[in-house]
Coordinates of C-alpha atoms in Angstrom, one line a residue:
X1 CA -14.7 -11.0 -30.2
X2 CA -11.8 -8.8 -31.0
X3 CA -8.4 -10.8 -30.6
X4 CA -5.4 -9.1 -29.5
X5 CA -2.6 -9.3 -31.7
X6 CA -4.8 -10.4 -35.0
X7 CA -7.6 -7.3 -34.5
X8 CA -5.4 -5.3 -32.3
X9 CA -1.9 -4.0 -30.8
X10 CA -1.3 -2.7 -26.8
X11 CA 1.0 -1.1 -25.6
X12 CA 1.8 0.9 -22.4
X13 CA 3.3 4.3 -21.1
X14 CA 4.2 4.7 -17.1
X15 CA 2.4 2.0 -16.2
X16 CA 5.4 0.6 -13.2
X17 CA 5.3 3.7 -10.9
X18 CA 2.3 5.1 -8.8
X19 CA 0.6 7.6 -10.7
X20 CA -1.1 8.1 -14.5
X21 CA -0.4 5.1 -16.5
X22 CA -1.7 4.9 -20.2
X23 CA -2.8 1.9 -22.2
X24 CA -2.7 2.1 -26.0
X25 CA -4.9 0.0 -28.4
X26 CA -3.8 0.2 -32.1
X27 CA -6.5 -1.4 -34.7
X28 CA -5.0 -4.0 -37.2
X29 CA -6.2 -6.0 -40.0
X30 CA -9.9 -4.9 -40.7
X31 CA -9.4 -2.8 -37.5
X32 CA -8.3 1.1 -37.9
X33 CA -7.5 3.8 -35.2
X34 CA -6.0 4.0 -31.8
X35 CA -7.7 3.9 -28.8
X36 CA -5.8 6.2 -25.3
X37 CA -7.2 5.1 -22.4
X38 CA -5.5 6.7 -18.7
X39 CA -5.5 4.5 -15.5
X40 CA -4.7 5.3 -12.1
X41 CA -1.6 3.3 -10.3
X42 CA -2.6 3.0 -6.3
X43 CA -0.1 2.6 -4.0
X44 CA -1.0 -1.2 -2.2
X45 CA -2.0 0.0 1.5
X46 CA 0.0 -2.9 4.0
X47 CA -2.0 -5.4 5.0
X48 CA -2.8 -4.8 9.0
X49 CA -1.1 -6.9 11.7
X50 CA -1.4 -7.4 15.1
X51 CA 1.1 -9.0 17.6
X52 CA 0.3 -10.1 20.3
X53 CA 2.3 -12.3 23.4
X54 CA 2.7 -15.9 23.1
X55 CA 2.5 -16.7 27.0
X56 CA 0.8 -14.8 29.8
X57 CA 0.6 -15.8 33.6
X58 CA -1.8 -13.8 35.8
X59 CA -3.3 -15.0 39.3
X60 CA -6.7 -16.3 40.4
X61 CA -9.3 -13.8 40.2
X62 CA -6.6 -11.5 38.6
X63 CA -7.9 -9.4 35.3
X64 CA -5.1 -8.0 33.0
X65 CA -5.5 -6.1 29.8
X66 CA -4.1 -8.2 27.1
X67 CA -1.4 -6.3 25.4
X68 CA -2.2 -6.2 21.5
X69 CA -0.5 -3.9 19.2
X70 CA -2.1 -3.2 15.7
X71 CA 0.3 -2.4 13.1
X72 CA -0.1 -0.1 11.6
X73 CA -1.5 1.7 14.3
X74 CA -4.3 3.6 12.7
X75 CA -5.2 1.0 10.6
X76 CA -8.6 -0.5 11.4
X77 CA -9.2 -4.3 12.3
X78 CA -12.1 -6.0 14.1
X79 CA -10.5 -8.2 16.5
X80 CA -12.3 -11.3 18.7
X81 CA -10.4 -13.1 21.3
X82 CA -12.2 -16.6 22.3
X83 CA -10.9 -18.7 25.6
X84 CA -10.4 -22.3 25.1
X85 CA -12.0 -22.9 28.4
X86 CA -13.7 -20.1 30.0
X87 CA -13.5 -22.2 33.2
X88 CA -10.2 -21.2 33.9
X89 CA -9.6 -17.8 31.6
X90 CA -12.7 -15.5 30.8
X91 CA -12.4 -12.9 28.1
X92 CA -14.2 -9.1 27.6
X93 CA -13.4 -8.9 24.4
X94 CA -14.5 -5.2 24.1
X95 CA -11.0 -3.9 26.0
X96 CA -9.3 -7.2 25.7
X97 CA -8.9 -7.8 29.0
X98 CA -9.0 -11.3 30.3
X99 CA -9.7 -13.1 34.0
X100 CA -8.5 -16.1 35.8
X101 CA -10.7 -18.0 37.1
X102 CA -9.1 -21.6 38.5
X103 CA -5.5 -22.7 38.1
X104 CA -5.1 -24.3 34.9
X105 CA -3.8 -23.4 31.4
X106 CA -6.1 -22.1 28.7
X107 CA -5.8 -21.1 25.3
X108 CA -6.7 -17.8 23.8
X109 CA -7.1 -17.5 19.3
X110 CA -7.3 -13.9 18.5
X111 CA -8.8 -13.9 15.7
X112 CA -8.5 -10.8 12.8
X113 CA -8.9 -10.1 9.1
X114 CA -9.1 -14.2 8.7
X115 CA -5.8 -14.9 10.4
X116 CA -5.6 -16.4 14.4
X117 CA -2.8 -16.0 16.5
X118 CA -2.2 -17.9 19.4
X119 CA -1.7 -17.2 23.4
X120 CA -1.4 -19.5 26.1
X121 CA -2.2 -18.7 29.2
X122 CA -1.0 -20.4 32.7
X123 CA -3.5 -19.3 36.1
X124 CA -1.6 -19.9 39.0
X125 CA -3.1 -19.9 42.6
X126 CA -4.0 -16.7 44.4
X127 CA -0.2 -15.1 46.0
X128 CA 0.3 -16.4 49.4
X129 CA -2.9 -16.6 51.8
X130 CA -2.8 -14.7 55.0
X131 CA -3.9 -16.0 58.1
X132 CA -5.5 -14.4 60.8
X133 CA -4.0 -15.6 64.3
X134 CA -6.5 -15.4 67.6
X135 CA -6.3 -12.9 69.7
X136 CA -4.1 -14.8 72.5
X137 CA -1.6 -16.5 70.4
X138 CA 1.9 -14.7 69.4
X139 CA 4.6 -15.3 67.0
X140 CA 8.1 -14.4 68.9
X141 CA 11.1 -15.3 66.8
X142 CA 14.2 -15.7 68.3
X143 CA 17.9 -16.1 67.0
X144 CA 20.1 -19.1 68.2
X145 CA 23.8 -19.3 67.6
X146 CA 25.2 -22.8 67.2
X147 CA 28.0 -22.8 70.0
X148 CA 29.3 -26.1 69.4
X149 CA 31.9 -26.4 67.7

């Protein structure tokens, strides 16, 4: 095995910046000649990232897209989004949208490129219940005024 600095010298040319860098082998010792050898410099592509929100509150039997932003945006990530308890919070994770179930709170780990993030979600009661009155019965409001004084 050749050892570098008893068999052989490196050095380098424009080897900092993206673009053509060069590495330089110099034989020493028994070792004779020099060796060029070009390399490409890459630029590092960012890592992807998604954001998503760290509290939702929808209704019973309410579905909502969850609102997940992949940054950057063209960038490609495989993303799975699993319900503590599907009970109370179900999840499609082909369009990220999830439905309440039951009132309760349930936690949601989206889970991409090895990293989770976190989402709790709160499933409140169905919005106020109408009622419907029989036929004979009426609601008349009237106004009083407090005279006394």
């Amino acid at each position: 095995d050749l050892v570098e600095g008893k068999d052989f010298t490196s050095s380098y040319l424009n080897n900092i910046s993206v673009g053509t860098g060069t590495a330089i082998l110099n034989g020493t010792g028994r070792y004779a000649g020099e060796v060029c050898i070009d390399f490409e410099i890459k630029k590092k592509e960012a890592e992807p990232r998604i954001s998503v929100p760290e509290k939702l509150t929808i209704r019973v039997d309410e579905s909502i897209e969850i609102p997940v932003s992949i940054i950057p945006e063209d960038a490609v990530v495989d993303i799975l989004i699993i319900s503590s308890d599907e009970e109370i919070v179900s999840v499609n994770s082909d369009r990220y949208v999830i439905t309440g179930h039951e009132p309760g709170t349930a936690i949601l780990s989206v889970h991409y490129n090895e990293k989770i993030k976190y989402c709790t979600v709160t499933v409140t009661q169905s919005s106020v219940q109408s009622e419907v009155l029989p036929e004979d019965m009426q609601i008349i409001w009237q106004s009083y005024r407090n005279t006394k004084q």
